[in-house]
Amino acid sequence: MATWESSGQWMFSCYSPEKGKPNVPGFGEFSAEEVRLEYYNCSANNNTGYYINSVNQLVQQWRKRLQELKALNGSGKAPMQNGGGGGGGMGITE
């Protein structure tokens, strides 16, 4: 987990620790271009405050999910290793 946090990876990318394995569940996938487009759309509608709040919410959700993964015990890790655990759409616009 420490390597993941310090890697500099774009935080809104899904992550799979092994090639050919499912992504870690609970993380959304948003490219920098998608986030930028959302800013442009909000800016055009004079609503950059909404954009800022939405991105801050995504960051908080990412951090919370990361803390949840760090806190998993042995029984909680089993569903993750088997590809379970559910995903999560963290749409910027709702």
Coordinates of C-alpha atoms in Angstrom, one line a residue:
M1 CA 0.0 0.0 0.0
A2 CA 2.8 2.4 0.8
T3 CA 4.3 1.8 -2.6
W4 CA 1.0 2.6 -4.3
E5 CA 0.6 5.8 -2.3
S6 CA 4.1 7.0 -3.0
S7 CA 4.1 5.9 -6.7
G8 CA 2.7 9.1 -8.1
Q9 CA 0.1 7.2 -10.0
W10 CA -3.0 9.3 -11.0
M11 CA -5.3 8.7 -8.0
F12 CA -8.4 8.4 -10.2
S13 CA -7.0 5.3 -12.1
C14 CA -8.1 1.8 -11.3
Y15 CA -5.3 -0.3 -10.1
S16 CA -4.5 -4.0 -10.5
P17 CA -1.6 -5.3 -8.5
E18 CA -1.0 -8.2 -11.0
K19 CA -1.3 -8.4 -14.7
G20 CA -4.5 -10.2 -15.7
K21 CA -6.1 -9.8 -12.3
P22 CA -9.1 -7.7 -11.6
N23 CA -8.7 -4.1 -10.4
V24 CA -8.8 -3.3 -6.7
P25 CA -12.6 -2.9 -6.1
G26 CA -14.1 0.4 -5.0
F27 CA -12.0 2.8 -7.0
G28 CA -13.3 4.8 -9.9
E29 CA -11.6 5.3 -13.2
F30 CA -11.3 8.9 -14.5
S31 CA -8.6 10.0 -16.9
A32 CA -7.0 13.4 -16.5
E33 CA -8.8 14.4 -19.8
E34 CA -12.2 13.5 -18.3
V35 CA -11.6 15.5 -15.2
R36 CA -10.4 18.4 -17.3
L37 CA -13.4 18.2 -19.6
E38 CA -15.7 18.3 -16.5
Y39 CA -13.9 21.5 -15.4
Y40 CA -14.5 23.1 -18.8
N41 CA -18.1 22.1 -18.7
C42 CA -18.6 23.5 -15.2
S43 CA -16.6 26.6 -16.1
A44 CA -18.8 27.2 -19.2
N45 CA -21.9 27.1 -16.9
N46 CA -20.3 29.4 -14.3
N47 CA -20.2 26.5 -11.8
T48 CA -16.6 25.9 -10.9
G49 CA -17.5 25.6 -7.2
Y50 CA -19.5 22.5 -8.0
Y51 CA -16.5 21.1 -9.9
I52 CA -14.1 21.8 -7.0
N53 CA -16.5 20.2 -4.5
S54 CA -16.9 17.2 -6.7
V55 CA -13.2 16.6 -7.2
N56 CA -12.6 17.1 -3.4
Q57 CA -15.3 14.5 -2.8
L58 CA -13.6 12.1 -5.1
V59 CA -10.3 12.6 -3.4
Q60 CA -11.9 12.0 0.0
Q61 CA -13.6 8.8 -1.3
W62 CA -10.2 7.6 -2.6
R63 CA -8.5 8.3 0.7
K64 CA -11.3 6.6 2.7
R65 CA -11.2 3.5 0.4
L66 CA -7.4 3.4 0.7
Q67 CA -7.7 3.5 4.5
E68 CA -10.3 0.7 4.4
L69 CA -7.9 -1.5 2.4
K70 CA -5.1 -0.8 4.9
A71 CA -7.4 -1.9 7.8
L72 CA -8.5 -5.2 6.2
N73 CA -7.7 -8.3 8.3
G74 CA -7.1 -11.7 6.9
S75 CA -10.8 -12.6 6.4
G76 CA -11.4 -9.3 4.6
K77 CA -8.5 -9.8 2.2
A78 CA -9.9 -13.1 0.9
P79 CA -12.8 -11.6 -1.1
M80 CA -10.3 -9.1 -2.5
Q81 CA -7.9 -11.8 -3.6
N82 CA -10.8 -13.7 -5.2
G83 CA -11.8 -10.6 -7.2
G84 CA -14.9 -9.8 -5.1
G85 CA -15.8 -6.8 -3.1
G86 CA -17.7 -4.8 -5.6
G87 CA -16.8 -1.8 -7.6
G88 CA -17.9 1.8 -7.3
G89 CA -18.8 4.4 -9.7
M90 CA -17.6 7.7 -8.4
G91 CA -19.1 10.0 -11.0
I92 CA -18.0 13.6 -11.0
T93 CA -21.4 14.8 -12.0
E94 CA -24.4 13.3 -10.3

